[in-house]
CSV table of C-alpha atoms in Angstrom, one decimal:
chain,number,residue,atom,x,y,z
A,1317,MET,CA,22.2,39.5,-17.8
A,1318,LYS,CA,22.5,36.9,-15.1
A,1319,ASN,CA,18.9,37.8,-14.0
A,1320,ILE,CA,17.5,37.0,-17.5
A,1321,PHE,CA,19.3,33.6,-17.5
A,1322,ALA,CA,17.9,32.8,-14.0
A,1323,LYS,CA,14.4,33.7,-15.1
A,1324,ILE,CA,14.7,31.5,-18.2
A,1325,ALA,CA,16.1,28.6,-16.1
A,1326,THR,CA,13.2,28.9,-13.6
A,1327,ILE,CA,10.5,29.1,-16.4
A,1328,ALA,CA,12.1,26.1,-18.2
A,1329,ALA,CA,12.2,24.0,-15.0
A,1330,THR,CA,8.6,24.8,-14.1
A,1331,SER,CA,7.4,24.2,-17.6
A,1332,THR,CA,9.2,20.8,-17.7
A,1333,ALA,CA,7.8,19.7,-14.4
A,1334,LEU,CA,4.2,20.8,-15.3
A,1335,SER,CA,4.5,19.1,-18.7
A,1336,VAL,CA,5.6,15.8,-17.1
A,1337,ALA,CA,2.7,16.1,-14.6
A,1338,ILE,CA,0.1,16.6,-17.4
A,1339,ALA,CA,1.6,13.8,-19.5
A,1340,ALA,CA,1.5,11.4,-16.6
A,1341,GLY,CA,-2.2,12.2,-16.0
A,1342,ALA,CA,-3.1,11.9,-19.7
A,1343,ASN,CA,-1.2,8.6,-20.2
A,1344,ASN,CA,-2.9,7.0,-17.2
A,1345,PRO,CA,-6.6,6.7,-17.9
A,1346,ALA,CA,-7.1,3.9,-15.3
A,1347,GLN,CA,-7.5,5.4,-11.9
A,1348,ALA,CA,-5.4,2.9,-9.9
A,1349,VAL,CA,-5.4,3.6,-6.2
A,1350,ASP,CA,-2.4,2.2,-4.2
A,1351,LEU,CA,-2.7,1.9,-0.5
A,1352,ASN,CA,-0.2,0.7,2.2
A,1353,PHE,CA,-1.2,-1.0,5.4
A,1354,ASN,CA,0.7,-1.9,8.6
A,1355,TRP,CA,0.0,-4.0,11.6
A,1356,LEU,CA,1.7,-4.4,15.0
A,1357,GLY,CA,1.1,-7.3,17.3
A,1358,ASN,CA,1.1,-7.2,21.1
A,1359,ALA,CA,4.4,-9.3,21.2
A,1360,GLY,CA,6.2,-7.1,18.7
A,1361,TYR,CA,5.7,-9.0,15.4
A,1362,SER,CA,4.6,-6.8,12.6
A,1363,ALA,CA,3.3,-6.8,9.0
A,1364,VAL,CA,3.5,-4.3,6.1
A,1365,GLY,CA,1.8,-4.5,2.8
A,1366,SER,CA,0.0,-2.8,0.0
A,1367,PHE,CA,-3.0,-3.3,-2.2
A,1368,SER,CA,-4.5,-1.6,-5.3
A,1369,TYR,CA,-7.8,-1.3,-7.1
A,1370,ASP,CA,-9.2,0.7,-10.0
A,1371,GLU,CA,-11.0,3.7,-8.5
A,1372,ALA,CA,-13.1,4.2,-11.7
A,1373,THR,CA,-14.8,0.8,-11.4
A,1374,ALA,CA,-14.6,-0.1,-7.7
A,1375,PRO,CA,-17.8,0.1,-5.6
A,1376,THR,CA,-17.9,1.7,-2.1
A,1377,ILE,CA,-17.4,-1.7,-0.5
A,1378,ILE,CA,-14.8,-4.1,-1.9
A,1379,SER,CA,-15.3,-7.7,-0.7
A,1380,GLU,CA,-13.1,-10.5,-2.0
A,1381,SER,CA,-12.7,-14.1,-1.0
A,1382,GLY,CA,-11.2,-17.4,-2.2
A,1383,SER,CA,-8.8,-18.2,-5.0
A,1384,GLY,CA,-9.1,-17.2,-8.6
A,1385,ALA,CA,-10.0,-13.9,-10.4
A,1386,THR,CA,-10.9,-11.1,-8.0
A,1387,LYS,CA,-13.8,-8.7,-8.7
A,1388,PHE,CA,-12.0,-5.4,-8.0
A,1389,LEU,CA,-8.7,-5.9,-6.2
A,1390,GLN,CA,-5.7,-5.7,-8.6
A,1391,SER,CA,-2.9,-6.6,-6.2
A,1392,LEU,CA,-2.2,-7.3,-2.6
A,1393,ASN,CA,1.1,-8.2,-1.0
A,1394,VAL,CA,2.2,-8.6,2.6
A,1395,SER,CA,5.5,-9.1,4.5
A,1396,PHE,CA,5.7,-10.4,8.0
A,1397,LEU,CA,8.5,-9.5,10.4
A,1398,ASP,CA,9.6,-10.9,13.8
A,1399,ARG,CA,10.3,-8.8,16.9
A,1400,SER,CA,13.8,-8.0,15.6
A,1401,LYS,CA,12.3,-6.8,12.3
A,1402,ASN,CA,13.8,-9.9,10.5
A,1403,LEU,CA,11.7,-10.9,7.5
A,1404,LEU,CA,9.7,-14.1,8.1
A,1405,GLY,CA,8.0,-14.2,4.7
A,1406,THR,CA,6.5,-12.2,1.8
A,1407,TYR,CA,3.4,-13.2,-0.1
A,1408,ASN,CA,1.7,-11.8,-3.2
A,1409,THR,CA,-1.8,-12.9,-2.2
A,1410,VAL,CA,-3.3,-11.1,-5.2
A,1411,ASN,CA,-1.3,-10.5,-8.4
A,1412,GLY,CA,-2.7,-9.2,-11.6
A,1413,GLY,CA,-6.3,-9.5,-10.3
A,1414,VAL,CA,-5.9,-13.2,-9.3
A,1415,SER,CA,-5.9,-14.5,-5.7
A,1416,GLN,CA,-3.5,-17.3,-5.0
A,1417,SER,CA,-5.1,-18.4,-1.7
A,1418,GLN,CA,-8.3,-20.4,-1.2
A,1419,PHE,CA,-8.5,-18.9,2.3
A,1420,PHE,CA,-8.2,-15.3,1.1
A,1421,THR,CA,-10.8,-12.9,2.7
A,1422,PHE,CA,-10.6,-9.1,2.3
A,1423,ASN,CA,-13.1,-6.2,3.0
A,1424,PHE,CA,-12.4,-2.6,2.3
A,1425,ASP,CA,-14.5,0.6,2.4
A,1426,THR,CA,-13.3,2.9,-0.4
A,1427,SER,CA,-15.1,5.9,1.1
A,1428,THR,CA,-13.6,5.7,4.6
A,1429,GLN,CA,-10.3,4.1,3.3
A,1430,LYS,CA,-10.6,1.4,6.1
A,1431,LEU,CA,-10.4,-2.3,6.2
A,1432,PHE,CA,-13.2,-4.1,8.1
A,1433,GLY,CA,-14.7,-7.5,8.9
A,1434,PRO,CA,-13.1,-10.8,8.2
A,1435,PHE,CA,-9.5,-10.6,7.1
A,1436,ASP,CA,-7.3,-13.5,5.9
A,1437,ILE,CA,-4.2,-12.8,3.8
A,1438,GLY,CA,-0.7,-14.2,3.4
A,1439,GLY,CA,0.2,-17.7,2.5
A,1440,GLY,CA,-2.8,-19.9,2.0
A,1441,THR,CA,-1.3,-22.2,-0.6
A,1442,GLY,CA,-0.8,-25.2,1.7
A,1443,VAL,CA,3.0,-24.9,2.1
A,1444,ILE,CA,4.2,-26.0,5.5
A,1445,GLY,CA,5.7,-23.1,7.5
A,1446,GLU,CA,4.0,-20.3,5.6
A,1447,TYR,CA,2.6,-17.3,7.5
A,1448,PHE,CA,-0.8,-15.7,7.3
A,1449,PHE,CA,-3.2,-13.2,9.0
A,1450,GLN,CA,-6.4,-14.5,10.2
A,1451,GLY,CA,-9.2,-12.8,12.2
A,1452,ARG,CA,-11.5,-9.8,12.1
A,1453,VAL,CA,-10.5,-6.2,11.8
A,1454,GLY,CA,-11.6,-4.3,14.9
A,1455,ASP,CA,-12.0,-7.5,16.9
A,1456,SER,CA,-8.8,-9.6,16.8
A,1457,LEU,CA,-6.1,-10.2,14.2
A,1458,ALA,CA,-3.6,-13.0,14.6
A,1459,LEU,CA,-0.4,-13.7,12.8
A,1460,ARG,CA,-0.3,-17.5,12.4
A,1461,GLN,CA,2.1,-20.0,11.0
A,1462,ASP,CA,1.0,-23.3,9.2
A,1463,VAL,CA,2.5,-26.3,11.0
A,1464,ASN,CA,1.2,-29.0,8.7
A,1465,GLN,CA,-1.2,-29.4,5.8
A,1466,GLN,CA,-4.0,-30.8,8.0
A,1467,GLY,CA,-5.0,-27.5,9.4
A,1468,LYS,CA,-2.6,-27.4,12.4
A,1469,GLU,CA,-1.3,-23.8,13.0
A,1470,ILE,CA,0.3,-21.8,15.7
A,1471,THR,CA,-0.4,-18.2,16.7
A,1472,LEU,CA,2.8,-16.1,16.8
A,1473,ASP,CA,1.2,-12.8,17.8
A,1474,GLN,CA,-2.1,-11.0,17.8
A,1475,ASN,CA,-3.7,-7.6,18.6
A,1476,SER,CA,-7.1,-6.1,19.1
A,1477,GLY,CA,-7.8,-6.0,15.4
A,1478,SER,CA,-6.1,-2.7,14.7
A,1479,ILE,CA,-4.6,-2.2,11.3
A,1480,GLN,CA,-3.7,1.1,9.7
A,1481,VAL,CA,-4.2,2.0,6.0
A,1482,SER,CA,-2.6,5.0,4.2
A,1483,LYS,CA,-2.9,6.1,0.6
A,1484,VAL,CA,0.2,6.2,-1.5
A,1485,PRO,CA,0.7,9.7,-3.1
A,1486,GLU,CA,0.1,9.7,-6.9
A,1487,PRO,CA,3.1,10.3,-9.1
A,1488,ALA,CA,1.5,13.4,-10.7
A,1489,SER,CA,1.0,15.0,-7.3
A,1490,ILE,CA,4.7,14.4,-6.4
A,1491,VAL,CA,5.7,16.0,-9.7
A,1492,GLY,CA,3.4,18.9,-8.9
A,1493,LEU,CA,5.2,19.3,-5.5
A,1494,LEU,CA,8.5,19.3,-7.3
A,1495,ALA,CA,7.3,22.0,-9.6
A,1496,PHE,CA,6.3,24.2,-6.7
A,1497,GLY,CA,9.7,23.5,-5.1
A,1498,MET,CA,11.4,24.6,-8.3
A,1499,LEU,CA,9.4,27.9,-8.2
A,1500,GLY,CA,10.6,28.4,-4.7
A,1501,LEU,CA,14.2,27.7,-5.8
A,1502,GLY,CA,13.9,30.1,-8.7
A,1503,SER,CA,12.7,32.9,-6.4
A,1504,THR,CA,15.6,32.2,-4.0
A,1505,LEU,CA,18.1,32.3,-6.8
A,1506,LYS,CA,16.5,35.6,-8.0
A,1507,LYS,CA,16.9,37.1,-4.5
A,1508,LYS,CA,20.5,36.0,-4.2
A,1509,GLN,CA,21.4,37.4,-7.6
A,1510,ALA,CA,19.6,40.7,-6.8
A,1511,SER,CA,21.7,41.1,-3.7
A,1512,CYS,CA,25.0,40.5,-5.6
């Protein structure tokens, strides 16, 4: 009798998880891709951020610049941290497909999942003290701070242009992993009950 209830519970959990995964895919016709990036400077300053675009409409190369509506990028945010991992500032450079910075420059290859070329993100709204990235991926990237509104800035840290990008797992794939985990849990319960 216990064995039948264990089987029913396993089937119900698996069916629920698979139904949620299918529903998540069916209710999300836009193919938004979310990616994280991180950067570490030679002196220990760092940056973490994320960006997204619609995979269904994006070309192989996404190039964005300036303020106003972006062509393909939907969002981009970045947080800068000092050597002790204290937050210096967070900026939503692109929000809802609109860039807030006239200095914004972004280049991304969707096939290789790599940033390249000129890169300028962060502040860029003319507020004294704001932080921003400036440079060229693969050459030199510098974390800078605006000192005044006349173009004076200081370099806090830099590196050789290295910046890492990683894809954020899709919710449907996470639910799928949970479903497989439930199957494993069900077989473990079944084995335990068989030995009792």
